CSV table of C-alpha atoms in Angstrom, one decimal:
chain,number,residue,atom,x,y,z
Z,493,UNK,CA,115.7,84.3,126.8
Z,494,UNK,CA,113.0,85.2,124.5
Z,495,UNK,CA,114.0,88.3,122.3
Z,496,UNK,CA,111.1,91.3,121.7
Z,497,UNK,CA,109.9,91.2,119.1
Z,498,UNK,CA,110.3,94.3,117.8
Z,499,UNK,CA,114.0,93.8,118.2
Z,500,UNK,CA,116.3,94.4,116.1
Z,501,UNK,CA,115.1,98.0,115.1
Z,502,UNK,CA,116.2,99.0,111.6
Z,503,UNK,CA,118.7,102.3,111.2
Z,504,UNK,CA,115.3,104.6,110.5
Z,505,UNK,CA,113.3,103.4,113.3
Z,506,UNK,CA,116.1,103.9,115.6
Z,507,UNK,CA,117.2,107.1,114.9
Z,508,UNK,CA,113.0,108.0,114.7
Z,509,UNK,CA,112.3,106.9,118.2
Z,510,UNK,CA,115.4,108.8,119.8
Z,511,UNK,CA,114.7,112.1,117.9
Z,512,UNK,CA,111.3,111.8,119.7
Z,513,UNK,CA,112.4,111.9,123.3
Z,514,UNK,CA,111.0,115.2,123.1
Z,515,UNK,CA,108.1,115.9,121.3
Z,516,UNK,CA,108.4,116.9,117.2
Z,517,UNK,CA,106.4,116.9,113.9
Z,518,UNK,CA,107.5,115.2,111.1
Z,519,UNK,CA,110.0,117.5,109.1
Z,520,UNK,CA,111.6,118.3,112.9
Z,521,UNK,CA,112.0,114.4,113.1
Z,522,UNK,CA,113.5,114.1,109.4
Z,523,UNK,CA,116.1,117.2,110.6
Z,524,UNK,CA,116.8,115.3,113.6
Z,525,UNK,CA,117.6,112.3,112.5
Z,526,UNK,CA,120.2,113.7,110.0
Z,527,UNK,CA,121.9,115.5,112.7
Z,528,UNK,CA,122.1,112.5,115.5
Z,529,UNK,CA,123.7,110.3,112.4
Z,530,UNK,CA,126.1,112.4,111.4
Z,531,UNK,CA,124.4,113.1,108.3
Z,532,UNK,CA,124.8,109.1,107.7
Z,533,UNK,CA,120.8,108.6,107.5
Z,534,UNK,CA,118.4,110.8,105.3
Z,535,UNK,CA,115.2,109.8,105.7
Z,536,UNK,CA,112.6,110.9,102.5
Z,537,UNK,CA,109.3,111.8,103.4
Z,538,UNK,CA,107.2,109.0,102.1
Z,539,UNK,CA,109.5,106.6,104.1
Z,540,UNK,CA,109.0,108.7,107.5
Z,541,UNK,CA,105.4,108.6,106.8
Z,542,UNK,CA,105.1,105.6,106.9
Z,543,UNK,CA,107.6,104.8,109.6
Z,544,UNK,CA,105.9,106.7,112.1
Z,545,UNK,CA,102.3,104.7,111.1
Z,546,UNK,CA,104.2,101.3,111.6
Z,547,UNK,CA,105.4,103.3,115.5
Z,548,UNK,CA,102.4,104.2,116.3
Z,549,UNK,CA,100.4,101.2,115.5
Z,550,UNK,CA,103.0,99.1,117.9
Z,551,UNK,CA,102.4,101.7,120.4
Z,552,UNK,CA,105.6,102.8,120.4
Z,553,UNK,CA,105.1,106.6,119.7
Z,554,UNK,CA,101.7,108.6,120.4
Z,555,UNK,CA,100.6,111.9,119.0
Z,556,UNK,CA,100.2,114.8,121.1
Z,557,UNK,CA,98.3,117.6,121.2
Z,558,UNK,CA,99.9,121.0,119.2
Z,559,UNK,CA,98.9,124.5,118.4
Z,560,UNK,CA,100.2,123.6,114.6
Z,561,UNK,CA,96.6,122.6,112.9
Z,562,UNK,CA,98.8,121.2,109.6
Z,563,UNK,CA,101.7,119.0,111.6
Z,564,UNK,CA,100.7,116.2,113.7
Z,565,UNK,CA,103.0,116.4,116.4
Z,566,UNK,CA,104.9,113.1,118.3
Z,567,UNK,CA,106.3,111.8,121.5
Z,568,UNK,CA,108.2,108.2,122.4
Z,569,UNK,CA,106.0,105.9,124.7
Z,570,UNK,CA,107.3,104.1,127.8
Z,571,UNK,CA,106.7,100.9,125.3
Z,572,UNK,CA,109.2,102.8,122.9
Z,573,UNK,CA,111.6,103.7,125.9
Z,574,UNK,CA,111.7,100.0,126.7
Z,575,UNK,CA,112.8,98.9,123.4
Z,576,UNK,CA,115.3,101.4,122.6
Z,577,UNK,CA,117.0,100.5,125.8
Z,578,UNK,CA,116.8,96.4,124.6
Z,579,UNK,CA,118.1,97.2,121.3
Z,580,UNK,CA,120.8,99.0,123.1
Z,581,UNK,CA,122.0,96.2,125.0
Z,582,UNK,CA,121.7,94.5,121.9
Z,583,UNK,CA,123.7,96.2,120.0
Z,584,UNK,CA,126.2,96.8,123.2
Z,585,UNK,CA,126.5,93.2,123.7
Z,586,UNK,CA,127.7,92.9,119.6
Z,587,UNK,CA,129.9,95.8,120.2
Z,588,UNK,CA,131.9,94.3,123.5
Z,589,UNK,CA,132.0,90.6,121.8
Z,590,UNK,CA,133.8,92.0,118.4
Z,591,UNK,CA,135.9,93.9,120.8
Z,592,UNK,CA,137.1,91.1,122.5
Z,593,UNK,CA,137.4,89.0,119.8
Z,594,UNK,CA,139.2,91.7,117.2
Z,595,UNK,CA,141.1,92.9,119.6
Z,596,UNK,CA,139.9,96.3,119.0
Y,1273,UNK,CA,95.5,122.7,77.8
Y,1274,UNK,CA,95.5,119.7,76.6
Y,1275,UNK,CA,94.0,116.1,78.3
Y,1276,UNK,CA,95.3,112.3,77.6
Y,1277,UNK,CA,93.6,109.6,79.0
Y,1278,UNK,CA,95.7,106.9,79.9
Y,1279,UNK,CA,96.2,104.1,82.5
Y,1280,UNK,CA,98.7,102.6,84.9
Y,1281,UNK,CA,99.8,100.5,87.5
Y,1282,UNK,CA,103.3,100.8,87.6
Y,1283,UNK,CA,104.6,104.0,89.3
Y,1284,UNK,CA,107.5,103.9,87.4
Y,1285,UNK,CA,106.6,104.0,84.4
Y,1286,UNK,CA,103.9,106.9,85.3
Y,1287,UNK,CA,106.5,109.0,86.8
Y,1288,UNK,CA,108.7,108.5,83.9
Y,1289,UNK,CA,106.2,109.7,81.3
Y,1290,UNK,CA,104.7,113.2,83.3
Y,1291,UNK,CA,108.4,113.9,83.4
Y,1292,UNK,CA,108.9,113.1,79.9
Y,1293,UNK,CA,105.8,115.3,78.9
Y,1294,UNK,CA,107.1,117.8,81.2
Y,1295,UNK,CA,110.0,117.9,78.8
Y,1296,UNK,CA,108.1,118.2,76.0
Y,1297,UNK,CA,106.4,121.3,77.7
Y,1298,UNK,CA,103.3,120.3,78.9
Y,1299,UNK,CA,103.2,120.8,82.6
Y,1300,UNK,CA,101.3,118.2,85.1
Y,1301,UNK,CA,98.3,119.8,86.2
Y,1302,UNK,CA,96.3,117.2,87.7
Y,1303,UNK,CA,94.7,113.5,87.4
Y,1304,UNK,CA,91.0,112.7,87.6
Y,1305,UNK,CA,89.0,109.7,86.5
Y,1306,UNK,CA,89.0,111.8,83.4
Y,1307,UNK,CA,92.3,111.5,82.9
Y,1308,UNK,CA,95.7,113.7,83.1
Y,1309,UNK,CA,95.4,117.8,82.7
Y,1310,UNK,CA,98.5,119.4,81.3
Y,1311,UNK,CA,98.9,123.3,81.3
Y,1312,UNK,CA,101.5,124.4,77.6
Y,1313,UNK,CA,104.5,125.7,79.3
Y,1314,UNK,CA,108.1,126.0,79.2
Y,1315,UNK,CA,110.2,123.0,78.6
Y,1316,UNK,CA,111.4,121.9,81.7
Y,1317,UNK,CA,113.2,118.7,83.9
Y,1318,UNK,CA,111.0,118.2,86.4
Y,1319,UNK,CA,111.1,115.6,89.1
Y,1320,UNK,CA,107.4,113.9,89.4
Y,1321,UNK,CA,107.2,110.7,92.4
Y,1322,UNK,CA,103.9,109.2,93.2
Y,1323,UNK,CA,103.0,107.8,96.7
Y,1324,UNK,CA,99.7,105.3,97.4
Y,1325,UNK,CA,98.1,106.3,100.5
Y,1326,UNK,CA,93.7,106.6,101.3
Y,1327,UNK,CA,93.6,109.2,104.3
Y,1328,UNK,CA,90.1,108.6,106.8
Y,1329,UNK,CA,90.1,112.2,107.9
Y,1330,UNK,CA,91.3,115.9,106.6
Y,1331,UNK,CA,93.8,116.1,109.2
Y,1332,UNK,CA,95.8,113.0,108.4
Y,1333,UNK,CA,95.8,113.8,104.7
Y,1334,UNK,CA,96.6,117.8,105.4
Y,1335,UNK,CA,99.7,116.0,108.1
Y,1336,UNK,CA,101.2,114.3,104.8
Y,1337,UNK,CA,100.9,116.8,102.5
Y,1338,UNK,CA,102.6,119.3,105.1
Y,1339,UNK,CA,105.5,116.7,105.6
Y,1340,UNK,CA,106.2,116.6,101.8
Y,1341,UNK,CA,106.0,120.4,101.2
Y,1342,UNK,CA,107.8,121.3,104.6
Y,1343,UNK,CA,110.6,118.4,102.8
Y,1344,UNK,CA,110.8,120.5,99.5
Y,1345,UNK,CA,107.8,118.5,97.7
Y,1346,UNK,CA,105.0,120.3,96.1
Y,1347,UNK,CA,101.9,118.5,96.1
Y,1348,UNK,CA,100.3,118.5,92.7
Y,1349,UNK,CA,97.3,116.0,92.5
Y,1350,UNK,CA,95.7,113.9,94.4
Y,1351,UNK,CA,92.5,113.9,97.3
Y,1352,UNK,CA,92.1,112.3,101.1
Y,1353,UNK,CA,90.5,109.1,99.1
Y,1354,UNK,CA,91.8,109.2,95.7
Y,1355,UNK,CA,95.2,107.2,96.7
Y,1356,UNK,CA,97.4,108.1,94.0
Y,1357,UNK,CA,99.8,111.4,95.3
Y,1358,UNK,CA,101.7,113.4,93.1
Y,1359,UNK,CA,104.4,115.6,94.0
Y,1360,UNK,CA,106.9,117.7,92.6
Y,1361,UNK,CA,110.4,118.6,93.6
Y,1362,UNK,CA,110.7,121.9,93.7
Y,1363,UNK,CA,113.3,122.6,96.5
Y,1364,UNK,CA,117.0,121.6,94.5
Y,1365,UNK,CA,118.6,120.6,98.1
Y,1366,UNK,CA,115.8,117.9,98.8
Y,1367,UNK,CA,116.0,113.8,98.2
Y,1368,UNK,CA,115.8,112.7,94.4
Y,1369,UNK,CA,112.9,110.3,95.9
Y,1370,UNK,CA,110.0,110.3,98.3
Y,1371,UNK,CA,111.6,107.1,99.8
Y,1372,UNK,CA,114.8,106.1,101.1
Y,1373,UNK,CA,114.6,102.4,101.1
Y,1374,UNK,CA,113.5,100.1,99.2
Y,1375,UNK,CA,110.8,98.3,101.3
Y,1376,UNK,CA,109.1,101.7,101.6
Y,1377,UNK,CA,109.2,102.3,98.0
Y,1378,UNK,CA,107.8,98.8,97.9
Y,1379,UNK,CA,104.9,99.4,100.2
Y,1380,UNK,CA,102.8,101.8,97.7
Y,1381,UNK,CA,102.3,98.9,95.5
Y,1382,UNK,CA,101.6,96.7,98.4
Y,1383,UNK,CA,98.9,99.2,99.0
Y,1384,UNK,CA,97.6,99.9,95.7
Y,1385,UNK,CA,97.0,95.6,95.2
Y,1386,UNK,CA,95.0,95.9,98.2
Y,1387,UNK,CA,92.6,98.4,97.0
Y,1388,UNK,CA,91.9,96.9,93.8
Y,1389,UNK,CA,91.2,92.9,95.9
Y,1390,UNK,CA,89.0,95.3,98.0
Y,1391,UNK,CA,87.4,96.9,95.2
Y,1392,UNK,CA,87.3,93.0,93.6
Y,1393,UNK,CA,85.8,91.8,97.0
Y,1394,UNK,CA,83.0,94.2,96.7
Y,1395,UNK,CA,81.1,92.7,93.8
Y,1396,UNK,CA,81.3,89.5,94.6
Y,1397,UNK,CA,78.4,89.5,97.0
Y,1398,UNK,CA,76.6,91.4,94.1
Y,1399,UNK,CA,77.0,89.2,91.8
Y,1400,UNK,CA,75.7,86.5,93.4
Y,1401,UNK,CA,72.9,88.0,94.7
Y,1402,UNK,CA,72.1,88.3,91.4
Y,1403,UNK,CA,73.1,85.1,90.4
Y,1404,UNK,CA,70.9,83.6,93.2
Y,1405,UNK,CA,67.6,85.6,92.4
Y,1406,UNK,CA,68.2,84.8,88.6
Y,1407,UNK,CA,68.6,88.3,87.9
Y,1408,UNK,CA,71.4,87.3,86.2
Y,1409,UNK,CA,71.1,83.3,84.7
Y,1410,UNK,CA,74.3,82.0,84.0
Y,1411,UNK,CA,73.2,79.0,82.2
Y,1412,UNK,CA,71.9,81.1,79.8
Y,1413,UNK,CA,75.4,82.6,78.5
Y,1414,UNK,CA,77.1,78.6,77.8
Y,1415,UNK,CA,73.4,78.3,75.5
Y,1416,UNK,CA,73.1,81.2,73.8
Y,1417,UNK,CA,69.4,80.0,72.9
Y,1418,UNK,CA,68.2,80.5,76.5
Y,1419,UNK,CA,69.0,84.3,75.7
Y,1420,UNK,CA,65.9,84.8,73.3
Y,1421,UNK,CA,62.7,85.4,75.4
Y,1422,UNK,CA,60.1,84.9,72.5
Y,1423,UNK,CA,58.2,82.6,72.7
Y,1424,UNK,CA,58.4,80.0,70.4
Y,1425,UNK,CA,61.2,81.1,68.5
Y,1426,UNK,CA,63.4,78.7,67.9
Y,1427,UNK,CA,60.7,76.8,66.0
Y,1428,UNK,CA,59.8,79.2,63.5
Y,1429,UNK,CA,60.8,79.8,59.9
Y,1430,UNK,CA,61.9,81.3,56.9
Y,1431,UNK,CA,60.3,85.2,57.3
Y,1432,UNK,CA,58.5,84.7,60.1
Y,1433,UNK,CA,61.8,83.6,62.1
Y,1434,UNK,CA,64.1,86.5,61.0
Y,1435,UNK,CA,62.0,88.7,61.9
Y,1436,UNK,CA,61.4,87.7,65.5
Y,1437,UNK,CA,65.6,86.7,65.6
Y,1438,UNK,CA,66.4,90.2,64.5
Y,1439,UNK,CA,63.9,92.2,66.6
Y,1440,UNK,CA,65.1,90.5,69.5
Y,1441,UNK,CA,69.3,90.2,69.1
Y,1442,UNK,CA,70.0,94.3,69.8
Y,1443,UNK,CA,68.3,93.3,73.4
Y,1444,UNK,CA,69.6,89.8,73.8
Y,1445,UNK,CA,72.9,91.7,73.4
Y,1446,UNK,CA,72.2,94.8,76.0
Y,1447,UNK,CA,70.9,92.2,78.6
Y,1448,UNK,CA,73.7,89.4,78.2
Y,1449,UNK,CA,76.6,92.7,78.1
Y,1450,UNK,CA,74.7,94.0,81.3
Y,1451,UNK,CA,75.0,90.5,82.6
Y,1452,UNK,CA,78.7,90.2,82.0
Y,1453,UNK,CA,80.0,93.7,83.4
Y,1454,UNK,CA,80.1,92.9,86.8
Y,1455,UNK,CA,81.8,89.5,86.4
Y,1456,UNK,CA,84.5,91.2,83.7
Y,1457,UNK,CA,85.1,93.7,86.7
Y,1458,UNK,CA,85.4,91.4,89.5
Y,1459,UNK,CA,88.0,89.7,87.1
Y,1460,UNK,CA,89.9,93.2,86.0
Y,1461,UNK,CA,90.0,94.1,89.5
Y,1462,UNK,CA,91.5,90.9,90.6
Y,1463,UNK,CA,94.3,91.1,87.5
Y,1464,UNK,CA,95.7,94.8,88.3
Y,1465,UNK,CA,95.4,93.6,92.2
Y,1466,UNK,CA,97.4,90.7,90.8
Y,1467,UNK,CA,100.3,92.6,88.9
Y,1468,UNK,CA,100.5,95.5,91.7
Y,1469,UNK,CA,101.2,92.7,94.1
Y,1470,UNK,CA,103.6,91.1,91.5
Y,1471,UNK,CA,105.5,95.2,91.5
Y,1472,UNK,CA,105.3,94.9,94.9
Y,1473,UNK,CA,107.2,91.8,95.2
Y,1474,UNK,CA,109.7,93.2,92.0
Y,1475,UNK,CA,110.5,96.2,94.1
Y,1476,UNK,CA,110.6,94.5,98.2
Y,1477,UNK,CA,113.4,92.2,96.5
Y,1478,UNK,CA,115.6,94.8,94.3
């Protein structure tokens, strides 16, 4: 089976695309992100910036219309739905085979 | 206030020396083609990092500078199209950096080599459209004796020759230095394209 190729999502771009299963601007996105890792992933603001460019160039974000004129605001696409599930399997199937073979 | 004109391609090395003058107490003010502003103040560590981005529109560029400030960096210099961004930490609970990885940090290098190739690129159709209409005449600058117009001058002598030779060097010199500043450009450009790619590659494998 032929992987997607945006598989396997780095740490950041993971924790990016679930913060935005509801809409959010950037800072919401960086204060999400720390909460949902457990504070394990701070993400600075150059890097988000340029995270959400790389998202939305491979369609897997969009921007939304706000009320906020300064903060471009951001949702997941059905594209970005699709591969967070695959990467979830993914990561799932590496998860059940260590498990097995650890005995954990 | 007090100006210093001075240039750079590594980042690094530019953050390091606002902070240092910041230290010394001259405060950052802001960067022009001019060169760097400084305000006299108090003494003070200061945290100065400096992204690489070209906006197209005022509401991309005001997005970015919202995300810094909103993160705890001030912005302190820089315009949609100017590329270099400065900021300063001013909120004590925020990240040390503007990046949290390394291939990020990379990237601004990445996109300052770009800009310079582009900016390269650009007078190369120039130049040869002056090459090619003899506005400029290569040939010329391998024999220097193609660079005298007067006619007849190589075969004169003693006074007669000096004369002409002299009248004519200051403007053989502004034409052949005209002649040579687009090439020297294209070839300037094409270096600091060259090393920013080389800082790019430095930082992507640290």
């Amino acid at each position: 089976m032929n992987r997607d190729k945006n598989l396997p999502l780095t740490e950041t771009t993971y924790y990016v695309l679930l913060s935005l299963l509801e809409p959010a601007h950037g800072y919401i996105i960086m204060q999400k992100v720390e909460e949902l890792s457990n504070h394990q992933v701070k993400i600075a603001a150059g890097t988000l910036y340029g995270a959400i460019e790389n998202l939305l160039k491979q369609g897997m974000i969009q921007s939304v219309k706000s009320e906020d004129k300064r903060r471009k605001t951001y949702v997941i696409t059905e594209k970005g739905k699709e591969v967070l599930k695959l990467d979830f399997y993914r990561m799932q199937h590496m998860i059940g085979i260590t498990k097995e073979l650890l005995n954990l | 206030m007090l100006r210093k004109f001075k240039f750079f391609i590594d980042f690094d090395k530019e953050e390091k020396w606002l902070n240092e003058m910041a230290k010394k107490g001259y405060q950052f003010l802001h960067k022009s083609i001019f060169g760097y502003t400084f305000q006299e103040s108090e003494p003070e560590n200061t945290i100065i990092k400096i992204d690489f981005r070209r906006f197209k529109n005022q509401a991309d560029f005001i997005d970015y500078i919202t995300l810094f400030e909103d993160s705890g960096w001030k912005h302190v210099s820089g315009s949609k199209g100017s590329g270099a961004q400065y900021f300063k930490k001013i909120d004590p609970n925020a990240h040390d950096d503007i990046f949290s990885d390394q291939l990020s940090k990379a990237g601004k290098y990445k996109r300052l080599s770009e800009m310079f190739i582009e900016l390269g690129l650009c007078y190369v159709p120039i130049f040869a459209a002056l090459v090619a209409t003899d506005a400029i005449d290569i040939a010329a600058l391998f024999h220097p004796k193609q660079l005298y117009l007067t006619k007849g001058l190589w075969d004169m002598t003693g006074g007669e020759f000096w004369k002409a030779f002299l009248f004519e060097t200051p403007f053989v010199i502004f034409r052949t230095l005209s002649w040579l500043f687009i090439p020297i450009m294209i070839l300037l450009y094409f270096t600091f394209g060259y090393k920013a790619q080389m800082l790019f590659e430095k930082h992507k494998n640290q």
